[in-house]
PDB file of C-alpha atoms in Angstrom:
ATOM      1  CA  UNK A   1       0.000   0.000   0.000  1.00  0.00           C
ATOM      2  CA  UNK A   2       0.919   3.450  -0.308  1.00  0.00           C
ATOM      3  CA  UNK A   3      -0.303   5.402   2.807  1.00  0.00           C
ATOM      4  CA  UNK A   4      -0.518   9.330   1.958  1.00  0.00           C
ATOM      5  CA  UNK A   5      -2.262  12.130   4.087  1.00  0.00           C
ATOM      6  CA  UNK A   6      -3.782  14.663   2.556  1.00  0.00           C
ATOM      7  CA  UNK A   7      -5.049  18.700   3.424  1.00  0.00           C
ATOM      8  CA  UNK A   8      -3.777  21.769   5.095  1.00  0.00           C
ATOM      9  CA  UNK A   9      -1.268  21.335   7.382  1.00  0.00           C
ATOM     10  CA  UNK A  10      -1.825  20.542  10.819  1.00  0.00           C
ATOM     11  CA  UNK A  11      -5.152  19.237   9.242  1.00  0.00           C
ATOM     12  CA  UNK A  12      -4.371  16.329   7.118  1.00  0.00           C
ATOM     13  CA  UNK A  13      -6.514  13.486   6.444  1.00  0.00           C
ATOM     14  CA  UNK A  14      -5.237   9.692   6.242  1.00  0.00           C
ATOM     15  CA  UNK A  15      -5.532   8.074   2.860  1.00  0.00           C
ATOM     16  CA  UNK A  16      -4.378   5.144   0.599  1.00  0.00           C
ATOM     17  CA  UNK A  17      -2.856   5.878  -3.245  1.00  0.00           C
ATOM     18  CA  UNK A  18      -4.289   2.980  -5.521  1.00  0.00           C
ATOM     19  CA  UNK A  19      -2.396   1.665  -8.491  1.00  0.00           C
ATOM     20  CA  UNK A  20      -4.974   3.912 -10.343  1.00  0.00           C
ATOM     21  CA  UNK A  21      -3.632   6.561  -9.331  1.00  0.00           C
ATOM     22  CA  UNK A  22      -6.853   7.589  -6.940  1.00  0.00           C
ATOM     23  CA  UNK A  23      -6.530   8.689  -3.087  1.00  0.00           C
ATOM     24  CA  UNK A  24      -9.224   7.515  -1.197  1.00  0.00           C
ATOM     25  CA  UNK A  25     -10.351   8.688   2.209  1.00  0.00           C
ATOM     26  CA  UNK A  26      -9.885   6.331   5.086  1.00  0.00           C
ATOM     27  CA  UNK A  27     -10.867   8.243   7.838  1.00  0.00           C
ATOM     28  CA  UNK A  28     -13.619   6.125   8.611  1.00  0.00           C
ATOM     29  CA  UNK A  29     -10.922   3.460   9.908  1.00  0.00           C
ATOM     30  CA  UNK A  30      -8.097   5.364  11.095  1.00  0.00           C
ATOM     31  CA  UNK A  31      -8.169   9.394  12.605  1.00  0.00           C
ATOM     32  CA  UNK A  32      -4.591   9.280  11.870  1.00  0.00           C
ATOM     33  CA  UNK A  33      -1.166   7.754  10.838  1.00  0.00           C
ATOM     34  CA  UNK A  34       0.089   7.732  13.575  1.00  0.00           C
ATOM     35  CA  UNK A  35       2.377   5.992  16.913  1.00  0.00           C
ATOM     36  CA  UNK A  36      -0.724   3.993  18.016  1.00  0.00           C
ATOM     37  CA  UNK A  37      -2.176   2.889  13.957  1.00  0.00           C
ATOM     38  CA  UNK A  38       1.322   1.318  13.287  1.00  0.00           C
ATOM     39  CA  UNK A  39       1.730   0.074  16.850  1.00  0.00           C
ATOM     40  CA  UNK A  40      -1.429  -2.214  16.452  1.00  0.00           C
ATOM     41  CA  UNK A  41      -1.112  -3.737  13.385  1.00  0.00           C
ATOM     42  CA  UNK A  42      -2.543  -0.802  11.874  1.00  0.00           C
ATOM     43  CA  UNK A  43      -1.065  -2.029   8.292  1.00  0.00           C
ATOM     44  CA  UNK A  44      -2.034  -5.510   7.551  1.00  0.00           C
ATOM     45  CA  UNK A  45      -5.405  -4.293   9.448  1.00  0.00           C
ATOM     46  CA  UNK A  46      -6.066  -1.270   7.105  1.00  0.00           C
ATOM     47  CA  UNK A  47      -5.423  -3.843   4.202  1.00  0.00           C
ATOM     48  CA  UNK A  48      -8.525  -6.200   5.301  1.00  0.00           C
ATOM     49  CA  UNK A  49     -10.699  -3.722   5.873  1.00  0.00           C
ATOM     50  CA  UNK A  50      -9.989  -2.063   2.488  1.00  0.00           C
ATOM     51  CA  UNK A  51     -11.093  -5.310   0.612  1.00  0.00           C
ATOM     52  CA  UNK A  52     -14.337  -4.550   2.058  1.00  0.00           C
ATOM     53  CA  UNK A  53     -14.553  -1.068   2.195  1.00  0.00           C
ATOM     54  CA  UNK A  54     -12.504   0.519  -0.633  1.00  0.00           C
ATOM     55  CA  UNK A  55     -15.408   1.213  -3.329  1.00  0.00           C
ATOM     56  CA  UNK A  56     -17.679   2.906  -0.854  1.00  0.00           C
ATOM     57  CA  UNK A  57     -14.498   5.443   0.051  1.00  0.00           C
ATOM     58  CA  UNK A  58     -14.656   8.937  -0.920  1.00  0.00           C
ATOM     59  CA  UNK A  59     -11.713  10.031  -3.350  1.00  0.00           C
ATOM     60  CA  UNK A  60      -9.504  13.113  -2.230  1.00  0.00           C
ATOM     61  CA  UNK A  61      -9.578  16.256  -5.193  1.00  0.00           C
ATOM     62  CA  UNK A  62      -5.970  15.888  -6.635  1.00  0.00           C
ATOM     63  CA  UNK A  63      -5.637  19.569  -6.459  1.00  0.00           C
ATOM     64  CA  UNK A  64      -5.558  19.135  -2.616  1.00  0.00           C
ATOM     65  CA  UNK A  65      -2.224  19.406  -0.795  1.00  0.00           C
ATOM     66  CA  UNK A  66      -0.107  16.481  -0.249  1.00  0.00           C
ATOM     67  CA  UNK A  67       1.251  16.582   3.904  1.00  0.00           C
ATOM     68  CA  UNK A  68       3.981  14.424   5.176  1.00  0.00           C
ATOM     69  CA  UNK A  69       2.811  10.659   5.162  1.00  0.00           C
ATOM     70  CA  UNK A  70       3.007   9.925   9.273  1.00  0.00           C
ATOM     71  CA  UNK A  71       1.768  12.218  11.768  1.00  0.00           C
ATOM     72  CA  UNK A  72       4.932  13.617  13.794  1.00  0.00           C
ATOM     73  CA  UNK A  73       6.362  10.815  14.895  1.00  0.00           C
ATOM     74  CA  UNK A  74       8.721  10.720  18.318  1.00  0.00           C
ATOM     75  CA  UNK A  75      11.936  11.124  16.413  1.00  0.00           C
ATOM     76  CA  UNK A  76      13.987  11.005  13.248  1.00  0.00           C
ATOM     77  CA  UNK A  77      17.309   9.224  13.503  1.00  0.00           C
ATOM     78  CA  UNK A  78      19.455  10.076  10.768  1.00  0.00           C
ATOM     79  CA  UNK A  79      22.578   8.359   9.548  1.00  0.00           C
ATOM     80  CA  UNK A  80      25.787  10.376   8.237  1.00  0.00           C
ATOM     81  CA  UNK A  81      28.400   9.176   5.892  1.00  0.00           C
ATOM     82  CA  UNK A  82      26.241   6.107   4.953  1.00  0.00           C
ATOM     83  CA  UNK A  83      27.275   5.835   1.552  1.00  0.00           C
ATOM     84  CA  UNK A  84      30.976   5.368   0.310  1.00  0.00           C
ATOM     85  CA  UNK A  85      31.084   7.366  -2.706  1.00  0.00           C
ATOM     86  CA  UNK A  86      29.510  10.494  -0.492  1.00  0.00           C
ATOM     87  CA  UNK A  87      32.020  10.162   2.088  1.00  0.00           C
ATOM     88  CA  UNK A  88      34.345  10.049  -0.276  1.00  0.00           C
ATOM     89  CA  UNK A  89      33.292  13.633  -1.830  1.00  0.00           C
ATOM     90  CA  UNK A  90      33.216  15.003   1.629  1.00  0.00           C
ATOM     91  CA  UNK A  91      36.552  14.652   2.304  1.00  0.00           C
ATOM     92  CA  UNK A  92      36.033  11.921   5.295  1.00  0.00           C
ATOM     93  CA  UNK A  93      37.232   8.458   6.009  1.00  0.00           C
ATOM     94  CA  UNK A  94      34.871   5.915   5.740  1.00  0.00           C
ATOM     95  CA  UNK A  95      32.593   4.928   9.528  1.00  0.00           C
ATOM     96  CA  UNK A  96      33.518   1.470  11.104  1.00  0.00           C
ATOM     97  CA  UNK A  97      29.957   2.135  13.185  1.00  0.00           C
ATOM     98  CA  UNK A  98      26.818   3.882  11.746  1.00  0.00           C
ATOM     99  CA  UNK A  99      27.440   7.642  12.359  1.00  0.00           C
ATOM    100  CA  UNK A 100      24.031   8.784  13.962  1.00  0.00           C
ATOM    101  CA  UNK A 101      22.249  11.949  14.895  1.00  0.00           C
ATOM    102  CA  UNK A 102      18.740  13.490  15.471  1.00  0.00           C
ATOM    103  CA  UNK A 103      16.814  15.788  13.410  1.00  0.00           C
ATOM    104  CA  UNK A 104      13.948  17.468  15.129  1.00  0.00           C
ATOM    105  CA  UNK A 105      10.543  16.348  13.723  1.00  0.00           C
ATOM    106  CA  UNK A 106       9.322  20.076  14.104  1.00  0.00           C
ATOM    107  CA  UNK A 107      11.123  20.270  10.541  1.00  0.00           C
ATOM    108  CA  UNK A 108       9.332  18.213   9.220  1.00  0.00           C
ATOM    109  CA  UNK A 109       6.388  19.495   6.590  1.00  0.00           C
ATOM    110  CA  UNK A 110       5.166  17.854   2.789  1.00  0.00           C
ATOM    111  CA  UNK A 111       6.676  16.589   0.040  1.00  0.00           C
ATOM    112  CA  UNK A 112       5.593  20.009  -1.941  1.00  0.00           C
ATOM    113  CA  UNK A 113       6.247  22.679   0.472  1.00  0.00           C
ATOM    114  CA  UNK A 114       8.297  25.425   0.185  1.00  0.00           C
ATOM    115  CA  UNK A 115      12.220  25.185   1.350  1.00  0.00           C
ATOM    116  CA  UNK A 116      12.423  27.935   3.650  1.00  0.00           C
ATOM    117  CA  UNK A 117      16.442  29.021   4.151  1.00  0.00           C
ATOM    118  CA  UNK A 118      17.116  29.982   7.453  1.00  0.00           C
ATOM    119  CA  UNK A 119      17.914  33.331   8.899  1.00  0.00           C
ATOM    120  CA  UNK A 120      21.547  33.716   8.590  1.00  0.00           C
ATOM    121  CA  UNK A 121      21.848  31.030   6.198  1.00  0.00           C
ATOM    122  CA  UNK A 122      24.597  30.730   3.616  1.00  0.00           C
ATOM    123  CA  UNK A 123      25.399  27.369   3.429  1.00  0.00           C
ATOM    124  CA  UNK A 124      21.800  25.189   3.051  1.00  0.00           C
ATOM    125  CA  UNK A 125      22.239  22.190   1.101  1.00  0.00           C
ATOM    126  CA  UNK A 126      20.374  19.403  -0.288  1.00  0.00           C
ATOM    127  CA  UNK A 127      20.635  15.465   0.631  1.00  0.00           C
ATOM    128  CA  UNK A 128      18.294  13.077  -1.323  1.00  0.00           C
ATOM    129  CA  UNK A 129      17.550  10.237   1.291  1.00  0.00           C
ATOM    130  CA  UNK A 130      15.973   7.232   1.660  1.00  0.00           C
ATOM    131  CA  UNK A 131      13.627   6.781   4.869  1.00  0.00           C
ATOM    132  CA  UNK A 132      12.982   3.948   6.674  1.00  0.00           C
ATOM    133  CA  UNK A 133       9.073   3.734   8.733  1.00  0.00           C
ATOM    134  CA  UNK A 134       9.173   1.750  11.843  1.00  0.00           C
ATOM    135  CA  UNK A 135       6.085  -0.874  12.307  1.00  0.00           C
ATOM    136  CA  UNK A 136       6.740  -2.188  15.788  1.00  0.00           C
ATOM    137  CA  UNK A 137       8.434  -0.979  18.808  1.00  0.00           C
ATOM    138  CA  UNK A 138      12.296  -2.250  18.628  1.00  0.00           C
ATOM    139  CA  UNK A 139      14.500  -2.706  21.505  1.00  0.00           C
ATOM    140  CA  UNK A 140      17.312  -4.666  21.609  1.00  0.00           C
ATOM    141  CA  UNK A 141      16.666  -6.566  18.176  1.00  0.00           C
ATOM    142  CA  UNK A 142      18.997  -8.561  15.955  1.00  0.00           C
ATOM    143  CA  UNK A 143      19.633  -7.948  12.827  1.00  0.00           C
ATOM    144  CA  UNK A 144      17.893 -10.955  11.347  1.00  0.00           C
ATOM    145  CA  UNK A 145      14.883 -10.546  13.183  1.00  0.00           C
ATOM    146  CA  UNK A 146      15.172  -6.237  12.578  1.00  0.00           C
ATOM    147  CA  UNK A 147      12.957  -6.293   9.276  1.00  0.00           C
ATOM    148  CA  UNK A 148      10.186  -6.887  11.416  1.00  0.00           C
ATOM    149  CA  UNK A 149      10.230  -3.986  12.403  1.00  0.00           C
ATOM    150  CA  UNK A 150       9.997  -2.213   9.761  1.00  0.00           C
ATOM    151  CA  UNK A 151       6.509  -0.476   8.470  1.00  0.00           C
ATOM    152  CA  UNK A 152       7.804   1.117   4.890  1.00  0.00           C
ATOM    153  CA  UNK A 153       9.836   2.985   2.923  1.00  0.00           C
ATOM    154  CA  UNK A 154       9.981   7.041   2.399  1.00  0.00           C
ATOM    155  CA  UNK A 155      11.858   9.839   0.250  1.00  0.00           C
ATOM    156  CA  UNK A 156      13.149  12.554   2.346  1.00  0.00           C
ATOM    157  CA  UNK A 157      15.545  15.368   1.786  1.00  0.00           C
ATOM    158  CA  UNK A 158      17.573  15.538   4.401  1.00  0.00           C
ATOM    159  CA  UNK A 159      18.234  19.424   3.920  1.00  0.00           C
ATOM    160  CA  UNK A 160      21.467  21.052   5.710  1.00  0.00           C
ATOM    161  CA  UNK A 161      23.163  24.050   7.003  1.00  0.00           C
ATOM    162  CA  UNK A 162      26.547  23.505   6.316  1.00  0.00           C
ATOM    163  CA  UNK A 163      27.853  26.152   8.556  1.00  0.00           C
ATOM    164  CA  UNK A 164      25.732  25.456  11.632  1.00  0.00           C
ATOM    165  CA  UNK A 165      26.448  21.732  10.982  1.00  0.00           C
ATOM    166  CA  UNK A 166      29.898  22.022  10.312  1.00  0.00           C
ATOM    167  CA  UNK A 167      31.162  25.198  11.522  1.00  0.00           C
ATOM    168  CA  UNK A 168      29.663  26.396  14.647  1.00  0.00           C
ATOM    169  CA  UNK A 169      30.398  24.717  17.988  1.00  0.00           C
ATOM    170  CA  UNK A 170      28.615  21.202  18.732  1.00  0.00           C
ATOM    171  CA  UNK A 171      26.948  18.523  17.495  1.00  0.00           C
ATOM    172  CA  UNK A 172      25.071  18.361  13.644  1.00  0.00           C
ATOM    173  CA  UNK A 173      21.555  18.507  15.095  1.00  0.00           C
ATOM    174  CA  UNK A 174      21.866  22.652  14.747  1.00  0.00           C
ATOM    175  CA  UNK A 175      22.182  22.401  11.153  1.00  0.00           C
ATOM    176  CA  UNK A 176      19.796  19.457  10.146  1.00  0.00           C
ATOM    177  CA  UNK A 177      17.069  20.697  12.083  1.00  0.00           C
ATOM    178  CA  UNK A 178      15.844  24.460  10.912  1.00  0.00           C
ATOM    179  CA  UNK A 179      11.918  24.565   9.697  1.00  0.00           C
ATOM    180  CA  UNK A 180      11.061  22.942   6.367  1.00  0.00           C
ATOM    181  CA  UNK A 181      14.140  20.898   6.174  1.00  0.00           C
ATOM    182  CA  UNK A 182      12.660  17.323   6.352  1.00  0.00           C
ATOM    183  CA  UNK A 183      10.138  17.301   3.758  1.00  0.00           C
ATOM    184  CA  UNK A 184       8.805  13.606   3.618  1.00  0.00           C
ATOM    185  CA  UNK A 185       7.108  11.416   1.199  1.00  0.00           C
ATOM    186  CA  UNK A 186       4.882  11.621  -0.931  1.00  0.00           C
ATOM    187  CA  UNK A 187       3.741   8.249   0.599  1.00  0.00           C
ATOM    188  CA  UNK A 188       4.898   5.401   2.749  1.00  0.00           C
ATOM    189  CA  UNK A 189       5.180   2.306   0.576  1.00  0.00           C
ATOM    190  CA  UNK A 190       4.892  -0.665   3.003  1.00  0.00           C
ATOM    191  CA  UNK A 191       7.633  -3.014   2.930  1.00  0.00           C
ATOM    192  CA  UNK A 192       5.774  -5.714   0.986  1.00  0.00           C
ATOM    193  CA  UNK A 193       5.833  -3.651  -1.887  1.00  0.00           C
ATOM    194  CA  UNK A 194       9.463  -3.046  -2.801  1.00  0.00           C
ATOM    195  CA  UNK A 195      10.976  -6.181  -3.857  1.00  0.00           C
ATOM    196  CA  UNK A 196      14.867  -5.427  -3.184  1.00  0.00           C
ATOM    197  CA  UNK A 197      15.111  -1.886  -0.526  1.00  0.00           C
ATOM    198  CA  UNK A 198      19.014  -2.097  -1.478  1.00  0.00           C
ATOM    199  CA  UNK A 199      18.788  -1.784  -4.981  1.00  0.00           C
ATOM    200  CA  UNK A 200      17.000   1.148  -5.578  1.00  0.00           C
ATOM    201  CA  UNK A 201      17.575   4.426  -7.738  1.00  0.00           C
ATOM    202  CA  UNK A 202      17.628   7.759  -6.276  1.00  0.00           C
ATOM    203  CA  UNK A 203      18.369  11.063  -7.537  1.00  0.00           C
ATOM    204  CA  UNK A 204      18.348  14.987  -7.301  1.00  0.00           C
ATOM    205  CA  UNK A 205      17.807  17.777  -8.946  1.00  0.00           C
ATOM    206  CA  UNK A 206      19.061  21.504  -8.649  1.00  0.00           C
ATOM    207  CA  UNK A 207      17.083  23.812 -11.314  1.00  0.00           C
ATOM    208  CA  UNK A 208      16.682  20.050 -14.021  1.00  0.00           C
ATOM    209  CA  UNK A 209      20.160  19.829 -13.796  1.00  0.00           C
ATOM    210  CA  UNK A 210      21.424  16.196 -11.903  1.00  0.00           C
ATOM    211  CA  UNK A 211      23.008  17.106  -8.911  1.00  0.00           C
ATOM    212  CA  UNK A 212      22.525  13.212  -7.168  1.00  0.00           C
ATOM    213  CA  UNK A 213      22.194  10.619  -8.997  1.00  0.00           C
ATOM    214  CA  UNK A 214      23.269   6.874  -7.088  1.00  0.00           C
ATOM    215  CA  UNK A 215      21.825   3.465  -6.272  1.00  0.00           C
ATOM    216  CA  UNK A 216      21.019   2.130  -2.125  1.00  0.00           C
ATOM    217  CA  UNK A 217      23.306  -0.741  -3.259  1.00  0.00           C
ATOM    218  CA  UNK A 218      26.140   2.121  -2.174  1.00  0.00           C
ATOM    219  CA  UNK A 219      25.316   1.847   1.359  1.00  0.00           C
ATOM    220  CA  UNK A 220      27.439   1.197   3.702  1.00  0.00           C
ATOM    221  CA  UNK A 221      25.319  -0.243   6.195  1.00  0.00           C
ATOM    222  CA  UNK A 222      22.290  -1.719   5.240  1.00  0.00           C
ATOM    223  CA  UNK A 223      18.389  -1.592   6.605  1.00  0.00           C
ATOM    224  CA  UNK A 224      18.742  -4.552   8.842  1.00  0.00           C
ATOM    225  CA  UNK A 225      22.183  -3.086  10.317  1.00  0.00           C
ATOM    226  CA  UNK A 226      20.748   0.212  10.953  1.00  0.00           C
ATOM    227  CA  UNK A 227      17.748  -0.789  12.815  1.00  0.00           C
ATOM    228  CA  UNK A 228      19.652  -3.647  14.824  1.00  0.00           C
ATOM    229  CA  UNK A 229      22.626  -1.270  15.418  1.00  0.00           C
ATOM    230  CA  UNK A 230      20.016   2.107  16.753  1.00  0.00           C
ATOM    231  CA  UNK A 231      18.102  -0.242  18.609  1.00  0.00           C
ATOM    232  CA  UNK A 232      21.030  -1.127  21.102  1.00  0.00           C
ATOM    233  CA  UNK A 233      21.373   2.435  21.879  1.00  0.00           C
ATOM    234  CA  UNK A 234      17.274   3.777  22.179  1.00  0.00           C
ATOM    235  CA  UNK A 235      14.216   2.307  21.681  1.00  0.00           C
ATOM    236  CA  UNK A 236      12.165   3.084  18.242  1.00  0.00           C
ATOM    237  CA  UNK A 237       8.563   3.336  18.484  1.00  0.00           C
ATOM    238  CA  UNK A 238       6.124   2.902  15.828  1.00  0.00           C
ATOM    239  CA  UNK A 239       6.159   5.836  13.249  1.00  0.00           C
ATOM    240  CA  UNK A 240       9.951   6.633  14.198  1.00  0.00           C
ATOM    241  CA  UNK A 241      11.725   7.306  11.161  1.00  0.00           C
ATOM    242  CA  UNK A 242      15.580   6.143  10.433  1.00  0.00           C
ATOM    243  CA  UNK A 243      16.620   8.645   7.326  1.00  0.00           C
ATOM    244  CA  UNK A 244      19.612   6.336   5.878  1.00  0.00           C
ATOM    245  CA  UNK A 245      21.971   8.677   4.593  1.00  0.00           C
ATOM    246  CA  UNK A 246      22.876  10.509   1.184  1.00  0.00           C
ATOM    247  CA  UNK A 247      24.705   9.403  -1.735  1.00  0.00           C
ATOM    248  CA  UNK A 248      27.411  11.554  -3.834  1.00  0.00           C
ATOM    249  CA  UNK A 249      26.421  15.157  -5.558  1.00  0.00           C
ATOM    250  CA  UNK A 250      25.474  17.593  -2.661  1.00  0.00           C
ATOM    251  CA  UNK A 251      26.496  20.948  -2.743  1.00  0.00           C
ATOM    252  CA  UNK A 252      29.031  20.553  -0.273  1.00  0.00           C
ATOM    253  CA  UNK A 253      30.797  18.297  -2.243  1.00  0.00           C
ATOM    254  CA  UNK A 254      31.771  20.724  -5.727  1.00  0.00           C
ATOM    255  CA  UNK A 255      34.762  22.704  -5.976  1.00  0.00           C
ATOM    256  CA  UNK A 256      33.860  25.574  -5.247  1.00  0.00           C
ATOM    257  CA  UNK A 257      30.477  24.242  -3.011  1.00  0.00           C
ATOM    258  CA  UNK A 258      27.291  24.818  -4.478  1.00  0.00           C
ATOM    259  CA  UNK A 259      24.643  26.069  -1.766  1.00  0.00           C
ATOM    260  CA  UNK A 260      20.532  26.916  -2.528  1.00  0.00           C
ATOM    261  CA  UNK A 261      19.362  30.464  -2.889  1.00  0.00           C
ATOM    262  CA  UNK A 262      16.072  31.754  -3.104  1.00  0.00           C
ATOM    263  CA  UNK A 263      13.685  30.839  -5.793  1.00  0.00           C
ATOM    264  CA  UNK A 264      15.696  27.639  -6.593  1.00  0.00           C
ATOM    265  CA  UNK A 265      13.761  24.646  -7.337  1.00  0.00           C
ATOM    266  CA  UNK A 266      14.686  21.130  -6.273  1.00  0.00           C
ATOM    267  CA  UNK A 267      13.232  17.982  -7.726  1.00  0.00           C
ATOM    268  CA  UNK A 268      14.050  14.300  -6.281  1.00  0.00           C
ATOM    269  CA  UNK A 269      13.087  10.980  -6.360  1.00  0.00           C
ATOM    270  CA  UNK A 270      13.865   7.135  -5.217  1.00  0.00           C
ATOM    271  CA  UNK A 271      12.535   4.497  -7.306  1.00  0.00           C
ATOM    272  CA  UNK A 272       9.095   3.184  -6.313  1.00  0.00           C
ATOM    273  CA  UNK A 273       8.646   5.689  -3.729  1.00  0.00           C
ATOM    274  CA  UNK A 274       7.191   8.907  -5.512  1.00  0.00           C
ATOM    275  CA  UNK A 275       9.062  12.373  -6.412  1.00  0.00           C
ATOM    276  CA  UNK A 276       8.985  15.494  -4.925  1.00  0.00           C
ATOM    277  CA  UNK A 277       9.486  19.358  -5.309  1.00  0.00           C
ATOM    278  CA  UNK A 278      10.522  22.344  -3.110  1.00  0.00           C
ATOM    279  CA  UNK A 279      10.800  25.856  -3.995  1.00  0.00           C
ATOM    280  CA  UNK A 280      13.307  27.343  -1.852  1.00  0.00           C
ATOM    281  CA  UNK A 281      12.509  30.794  -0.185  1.00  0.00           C
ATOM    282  CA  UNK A 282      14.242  32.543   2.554  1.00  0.00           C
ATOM    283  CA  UNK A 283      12.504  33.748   5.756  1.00  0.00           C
TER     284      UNK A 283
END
């Protein structure tokens, strides 16, 4: 299934994308994606009840706006250097453990909304990442019983300050973490659905010109790794999202750096998960 929420912010709706293209309405099972829906089974039980239920559902206008796909979840646990070829580019030697940090979910917002560049911002940068959607609470797990975990599969762009990341005193959570900088989806895609998560396309673009362009086979540590490897350190609840690192081709990486100004448009995608667009703007 794809699971997509739809409306104004702060008032979106839960939904399901068919194959047709259509969003339908499922409100009448489910007020919300959410901790408790994917805590309970909420998938597999959403899936029975559509076989039922689907042709009586109302169908969401597609002029409506698309929100991020789970409702704020408790965290988003992001994973640096993940992928050789980027760690290469930024000058750094490759991790022996999964490099890991926090980006605060108050940045999160659609798949279509605008980029807002921070006050004080010269250095914001793009990062084309693939998202990973826990299912069920993990604690402790082992890496072959950690895809049980897992709920689905997002796009996210992972956007940066590169001088409150890199530059100013502390840890990277200052420059991941401005508003607007984790714009998510435009769906989940539940697990079932994407035959081979580590051999998947995704790309960016700066203005239609290919900034990204790279395969998840690059990874360095892989989805069952990750989720083993975070779960020895703090528990991840349902809705949590692991963000799995960037390939080669951001901005920090040219010589001389390329950073996003206002009215720049940037277009990315990962194979079987949707595309999306933001318009950069400053504040």
């Amino acid at each position: 299934m794809k699971l997509i929420r739809i409306g104004k912010t702060g008032d979106e709706k839960p939904g399901v994308e068919l194959a047709n293209g259509d969003r339908i309405n499922v409100s009448k099972f489910v007020a919300d994606f959410d901790e408790d829906f994917f805590g309970t089974n909420g998938i597999e039980r959403l899936a029975d009840w559509l076989k039922e239920n689907s042709r009586d559902l109302p169908k969401f206008d597609k002029s409506l706006r698309v929100g991020p796909p789970v409702k704020r979840p408790s965290k988003i646990v992001c994973v640096g250097l993940n992928y050789a070829k980027h760690a290469q580019e930024s000058g750094m030697t490759l991790p022996k453990e999964p490099v890991l940090f926090f980006k605060a979910t108050s940045a999160i917002v659609g798949p279509n909304d605008d980029l807002i560049i921070p006050k004080g911002s010269k250095k914001t940068d793009w990062e084309v990442e693939l998202g990973v959607v826990i299912g069920e609470k993990a604690s402790y797990v082992s890496e072959d019983q950690a895809m049980h975990h897992v709920a689905g599969y997002i796009l996210h762009n992972d956007y940066s300050e590169r001088e409150f990341q890199l530059e100013r005193e502390g840890q990277w959570v200052k420059g991941k973490s401005c508003d607007s900088f984790a714009p998510i989806g435009p769906y989940i895609v539940t697990k079932d659905e994407v035959k081979d998560v580590h051999n998947l396309n995704l790309w960016l673009k700066l203005n239609g010109e290919m900034m990204q362009n790279s395969n998840t086979s690059d990874l360095v540590f892989n989805i069952p790794q990750l989720v083993s490897y975070i779960s020895q350190y703090m528990t991840l609840l349902p809705g949590d999202i692991i963000s799995t690192g960037t390939p080669f081709g951001v901005g920090l990486g040219f010589n001389p750096p390329k950073y996003l100004k206002p009215g720049d448009v940037i277009e990315l995608g990962i194979e079987g998960l949707g595309v999306s667009k933001q318009t950069a703007r400053a504040l």
